[in-house]
């Protein structure tokens, strides 16, 4: 089966998501990302609704709290039937283990436990900011690789990272470690505020497991055409 790029539904309301989804054939099963913007407005119902329409959901809430709170929250997210969700690796190995335990507890018997990944350093954080604000004195790349190793140790499935980091992360962990990568732009498109962008075909070659694409699809004149073209490129058809 061909792989679907994950569409970032960066919209402020369900009404806008509905208008966007009207661009796609009803029977097309999509993989979508719900972030904080949409989730904090529409609540868990937005996940149930999208799952009910037959879509797969990456719930991008980046949990970071004490292990007990994260575990209890993850029980609830698993009950919603999310396919992928995430935490901040900075919460520590114990917090990540608790997150995984929560997902297992909340998953119905016989169902697949959601894929759990961690954010290492946010891509908006510069090396200087990391060193000054977090008092982490190593280079940014070392911190990213360290967090990736902690994530693996905690039994999680992988990390959110730049496609440009995927190779090093796979070397530091394993080939099957999930690298879910935003910052994707089809060749010749608007870069927007993303600094280091990679095309879908390059991301595939470097080792991305999943790609997340927002504006090149959501802001396209013809979102379905843009989606298909990115999907084809991602699957090596171009
Ligand atoms: O519109 P665009 O393709 O840039 O959207 C990418 C999506 O991935 C957005 O939802 C953005 O918040 C998210 N993201 C990112 N970089 C990260 C983590 C998440 O761009 N490091």
Tab-separated table of C-alpha atoms and ligand atoms in Angstrom:
chain	number	residue	atom	x	y	z
A	1	UNK	CA	0.000	0.000	0.000
A	2	UNK	CA	1.308	3.441	-0.829
A	3	UNK	CA	2.288	5.667	2.051
A	4	UNK	CA	0.284	8.784	2.854
A	5	UNK	CA	1.956	12.078	3.704
A	6	UNK	CA	0.496	13.390	6.985
A	7	UNK	CA	-1.476	16.603	6.346
A	8	UNK	CA	-1.054	19.222	9.113
A	9	UNK	CA	-4.566	20.534	9.806
A	10	UNK	CA	-3.372	23.888	11.125
A	11	UNK	CA	-6.844	25.438	11.236
A	12	UNK	CA	-8.530	27.270	14.118
A	13	UNK	CA	-11.913	25.519	13.888
A	14	UNK	CA	-13.784	22.418	12.764
A	15	UNK	CA	-15.681	24.513	10.220
A	16	UNK	CA	-12.431	25.328	8.441
A	17	UNK	CA	-11.311	21.695	8.536
A	18	UNK	CA	-14.652	20.671	7.014
A	19	UNK	CA	-14.258	23.239	4.224
A	20	UNK	CA	-10.724	21.950	3.558
A	21	UNK	CA	-11.798	18.287	3.511
A	22	UNK	CA	-14.507	19.127	0.960
A	23	UNK	CA	-11.635	19.320	-1.555
A	24	UNK	CA	-11.052	15.565	-1.228
A	25	UNK	CA	-13.149	12.637	-2.451
A	26	UNK	CA	-15.201	11.284	0.487
A	27	UNK	CA	-13.729	7.791	0.170
A	28	UNK	CA	-10.098	9.015	0.296
A	29	UNK	CA	-8.692	7.963	3.664
A	30	UNK	CA	-6.185	10.594	4.788
A	31	UNK	CA	-3.554	10.750	7.533
A	32	UNK	CA	-3.967	14.069	9.331
A	33	UNK	CA	-2.140	15.901	12.101
A	34	UNK	CA	-4.145	17.709	14.769
A	35	UNK	CA	-2.077	20.190	16.730
A	36	UNK	CA	-2.721	22.328	19.784
A	37	UNK	CA	-4.418	25.121	17.833
A	38	UNK	CA	-7.296	22.932	16.663
A	39	UNK	CA	-7.416	20.593	19.686
A	40	UNK	CA	-7.698	23.377	22.260
A	41	UNK	CA	-10.631	24.882	20.362
A	42	UNK	CA	-12.537	21.763	19.414
A	43	UNK	CA	-11.476	19.258	22.072
A	44	UNK	CA	-11.405	15.433	21.807
A	45	UNK	CA	-14.545	15.459	19.659
A	46	UNK	CA	-12.478	16.594	16.661
A	47	UNK	CA	-10.423	13.386	16.916
A	48	UNK	CA	-13.529	11.183	17.194
A	49	UNK	CA	-15.073	12.961	14.202
A	50	UNK	CA	-12.002	12.567	11.963
A	51	UNK	CA	-11.564	8.923	12.973
A	52	UNK	CA	-15.265	8.388	12.257
A	53	UNK	CA	-14.695	9.689	8.724
A	54	UNK	CA	-12.063	6.975	8.261
A	55	UNK	CA	-8.931	9.115	8.591
A	56	UNK	CA	-5.784	8.262	10.569
A	57	UNK	CA	-4.785	10.807	13.206
A	58	UNK	CA	-1.455	12.045	14.526
A	59	UNK	CA	-2.325	14.012	17.670
A	60	UNK	CA	0.539	16.451	18.102
A	61	UNK	CA	0.131	17.693	21.688
A	62	UNK	CA	3.755	17.274	22.852
A	63	UNK	CA	3.002	16.241	26.439
A	64	UNK	CA	5.535	17.270	29.108
A	65	UNK	CA	4.555	16.873	32.782
A	66	UNK	CA	5.174	14.559	35.742
A	67	UNK	CA	5.059	10.843	34.813
A	68	UNK	CA	1.764	10.159	36.618
A	69	UNK	CA	-0.079	12.978	34.829
A	70	UNK	CA	1.340	12.003	31.453
A	71	UNK	CA	0.415	8.342	31.976
A	72	UNK	CA	-3.196	9.207	32.870
A	73	UNK	CA	-3.476	11.580	29.920
A	74	UNK	CA	-2.145	8.953	27.536
A	75	UNK	CA	-4.758	6.445	28.709
A	76	UNK	CA	-7.373	8.935	27.498
A	77	UNK	CA	-5.627	9.638	24.184
A	78	UNK	CA	-5.375	5.915	23.434
A	79	UNK	CA	-9.109	5.577	24.110
A	80	UNK	CA	-9.709	8.244	21.452
A	81	UNK	CA	-8.086	5.879	18.951
A	82	UNK	CA	-5.228	8.153	17.840
A	83	UNK	CA	-2.681	6.486	15.540
A	84	UNK	CA	0.386	8.549	16.530
A	85	UNK	CA	0.966	10.901	19.446
A	86	UNK	CA	3.958	12.531	21.131
A	87	UNK	CA	5.780	13.870	24.193
A	88	UNK	CA	8.815	16.068	24.849
A	89	UNK	CA	11.948	13.960	25.417
A	90	UNK	CA	13.034	16.674	27.892
A	91	UNK	CA	10.419	15.224	30.273
A	92	UNK	CA	12.874	12.386	30.895
A	93	UNK	CA	13.059	8.617	30.417
A	94	UNK	CA	10.672	7.917	33.320
A	95	UNK	CA	8.070	10.279	31.892
A	96	UNK	CA	8.387	8.659	28.458
A	97	UNK	CA	8.044	5.166	29.952
A	98	UNK	CA	4.919	6.339	31.777
A	99	UNK	CA	3.536	7.742	28.513
A	100	UNK	CA	4.024	4.405	26.784
A	101	UNK	CA	2.475	2.528	29.725
A	102	UNK	CA	-0.552	4.842	29.572
A	103	UNK	CA	-1.041	4.220	25.869
A	104	UNK	CA	-0.886	0.462	26.409
A	105	UNK	CA	-3.417	0.665	29.254
A	106	UNK	CA	-5.820	2.794	27.213
A	107	UNK	CA	-5.725	0.647	24.065
A	108	UNK	CA	-8.631	-1.747	23.568
A	109	UNK	CA	-7.730	-5.444	23.705
A	110	UNK	CA	-6.599	-6.609	20.283
A	111	UNK	CA	-6.187	-3.054	18.918
A	112	UNK	CA	-2.837	-1.573	17.872
A	113	UNK	CA	-1.103	0.574	20.516
A	114	UNK	CA	-0.616	4.112	19.078
A	115	UNK	CA	2.856	4.951	17.800
A	116	UNK	CA	4.589	7.152	20.388
A	117	UNK	CA	7.321	9.557	19.371
A	118	UNK	CA	9.248	12.318	21.133
A	119	UNK	CA	10.257	15.857	20.273
A	120	UNK	CA	14.001	16.292	20.880
A	121	UNK	CA	14.957	19.953	20.577
A	122	UNK	CA	12.283	22.094	18.915
A	123	UNK	CA	13.495	23.164	15.476
A	124	UNK	CA	12.679	26.746	16.477
A	125	UNK	CA	15.412	26.547	19.155
A	126	UNK	CA	18.845	27.749	18.040
A	127	UNK	CA	22.050	26.329	19.480
A	128	UNK	CA	22.679	29.647	21.269
A	129	UNK	CA	19.188	29.645	22.811
A	130	UNK	CA	19.561	26.031	23.923
A	131	UNK	CA	22.905	26.782	25.570
A	132	UNK	CA	21.713	29.989	27.240
A	133	UNK	CA	18.133	29.109	28.179
A	134	UNK	CA	18.485	25.414	28.989
A	135	UNK	CA	22.112	25.563	30.129
A	136	UNK	CA	22.933	22.624	27.845
A	137	UNK	CA	26.548	23.200	26.909
A	138	UNK	CA	26.991	20.623	24.121
A	139	UNK	CA	26.326	21.376	20.426
A	140	UNK	CA	22.642	21.228	19.415
A	141	UNK	CA	23.180	18.093	17.339
A	142	UNK	CA	24.617	16.206	20.335
A	143	UNK	CA	21.586	17.179	22.392
A	144	UNK	CA	19.230	15.946	19.645
A	145	UNK	CA	21.078	12.610	19.404
A	146	UNK	CA	21.160	12.244	23.184
A	147	UNK	CA	17.413	12.801	23.420
A	148	UNK	CA	16.868	10.325	20.563
A	149	UNK	CA	18.838	7.676	22.475
A	150	UNK	CA	16.847	8.400	25.672
A	151	UNK	CA	13.655	8.028	23.629
A	152	UNK	CA	14.772	4.627	22.359
A	153	UNK	CA	15.811	3.565	25.862
A	154	UNK	CA	12.342	4.452	27.159
A	155	UNK	CA	10.841	2.079	24.585
A	156	UNK	CA	9.242	4.710	22.352
A	157	UNK	CA	8.961	4.252	18.599
A	158	UNK	CA	10.891	7.276	17.386
A	159	UNK	CA	11.227	11.044	17.196
A	160	UNK	CA	9.999	14.124	15.374
A	161	UNK	CA	13.013	15.546	13.557
A	162	UNK	CA	14.253	17.336	10.483
A	163	UNK	CA	14.770	14.961	7.562
A	164	UNK	CA	18.313	16.332	7.573
A	165	UNK	CA	18.848	14.710	10.997
A	166	UNK	CA	17.288	11.340	10.110
A	167	UNK	CA	20.504	9.644	9.018
A	168	UNK	CA	22.436	10.540	12.182
A	169	UNK	CA	19.469	9.578	14.348
A	170	UNK	CA	19.192	6.185	12.666
A	171	UNK	CA	22.908	5.656	13.232
A	172	UNK	CA	22.612	6.574	16.911
A	173	UNK	CA	19.531	4.365	17.424
A	174	UNK	CA	18.371	1.762	14.889
A	175	UNK	CA	17.241	1.617	11.277
A	176	UNK	CA	13.655	0.928	12.336
A	177	UNK	CA	13.493	3.923	14.710
A	178	UNK	CA	10.711	6.199	13.416
A	179	UNK	CA	11.794	9.595	12.042
A	180	UNK	CA	8.696	11.704	11.470
A	181	UNK	CA	9.728	14.812	9.599
A	182	UNK	CA	8.024	18.175	9.007
A	183	UNK	CA	9.697	20.947	6.984
A	184	UNK	CA	8.811	19.319	3.667
A	185	UNK	CA	8.409	21.353	0.496
A	186	UNK	CA	7.805	20.045	-3.040
A	187	UNK	CA	10.433	21.419	-5.402
A	188	UNK	CA	9.673	24.938	-6.608
A	189	UNK	CA	7.152	25.799	-3.856
A	190	UNK	CA	6.958	28.578	-1.237
A	191	UNK	CA	9.253	27.902	1.725
A	192	UNK	CA	7.242	30.110	4.155
A	193	UNK	CA	8.821	30.378	7.618
A	194	UNK	CA	10.536	26.981	7.423
A	195	UNK	CA	14.311	27.403	7.344
A	196	UNK	CA	15.694	24.034	6.339
A	197	UNK	CA	13.365	22.318	3.909
A	198	UNK	CA	13.594	18.981	2.126
A	199	UNK	CA	11.604	17.634	-0.843
A	200	UNK	CA	9.479	14.478	-0.340
A	201	UNK	CA	11.750	12.388	-2.547
A	202	UNK	CA	14.886	13.567	-0.712
A	203	UNK	CA	13.194	12.874	2.651
A	204	UNK	CA	12.472	9.314	1.506
A	205	UNK	CA	16.099	8.826	0.413
A	206	UNK	CA	17.538	10.237	3.648
A	207	UNK	CA	15.333	8.018	5.783
A	208	UNK	CA	12.126	9.770	6.878
A	209	UNK	CA	9.530	7.239	8.017
A	210	UNK	CA	6.633	9.723	7.844
A	211	UNK	CA	6.468	13.224	6.362
A	212	UNK	CA	4.229	16.015	7.665
A	213	UNK	CA	3.087	18.587	5.122
A	214	UNK	CA	0.991	21.637	5.952
A	215	UNK	CA	0.769	24.758	3.845
A	216	UNK	CA	1.883	23.247	0.502
A	217	UNK	CA	-1.426	21.313	0.681
A	218	UNK	CA	-3.704	23.432	2.903
A	219	UNK	CA	-2.948	26.694	1.064
A	220	UNK	CA	-2.798	25.189	-2.440
A	221	UNK	CA	-5.236	26.377	-5.090
A	222	UNK	CA	-6.171	22.737	-5.600
A	223	UNK	CA	-5.395	20.892	-2.331
A	224	UNK	CA	-6.291	17.448	-3.694
A	225	UNK	CA	-3.969	17.852	-6.675
A	226	UNK	CA	-1.183	19.152	-4.416
A	227	UNK	CA	-1.727	16.209	-2.060
A	228	UNK	CA	-1.612	13.642	-4.850
A	229	UNK	CA	1.501	15.126	-6.356
A	230	UNK	CA	3.311	15.135	-2.965
A	231	UNK	CA	2.057	11.613	-2.253
A	232	UNK	CA	3.350	10.381	-5.622
A	233	UNK	CA	6.714	12.023	-5.058
A	234	UNK	CA	6.903	10.530	-1.543
A	235	UNK	CA	6.128	7.088	-2.979
A	236	UNK	CA	8.805	7.453	-5.617
A	237	UNK	CA	6.467	7.768	-8.580
A	238	UNK	CA	8.179	10.932	-9.785
B	1	LIG	O1	2.946	24.327	6.788
B	1	LIG	P1	4.111	23.437	7.113
B	1	LIG	O2	4.319	22.306	6.115
B	1	LIG	O3	5.375	24.214	7.400
B	1	LIG	O4	3.660	22.735	8.471
B	1	LIG	C1	4.451	21.844	9.161
B	1	LIG	C2	3.754	21.374	10.391
B	1	LIG	O5	4.682	20.664	11.185
B	1	LIG	C3	3.199	22.472	11.292
B	1	LIG	O6	2.032	21.959	11.923
B	1	LIG	C4	4.297	22.716	12.292
B	1	LIG	O7	3.836	23.191	13.517
B	1	LIG	C5	4.841	21.297	12.450
B	1	LIG	N1	6.213	21.199	12.927
B	1	LIG	C6	7.297	21.768	12.275
B	1	LIG	N2	8.564	21.600	12.774
B	1	LIG	C7	8.744	20.878	13.877
B	1	LIG	C8	7.675	20.294	14.530
B	1	LIG	C9	6.403	20.470	14.020
B	1	LIG	O8	7.135	22.413	11.251
B	1	LIG	N3	9.968	20.688	14.312
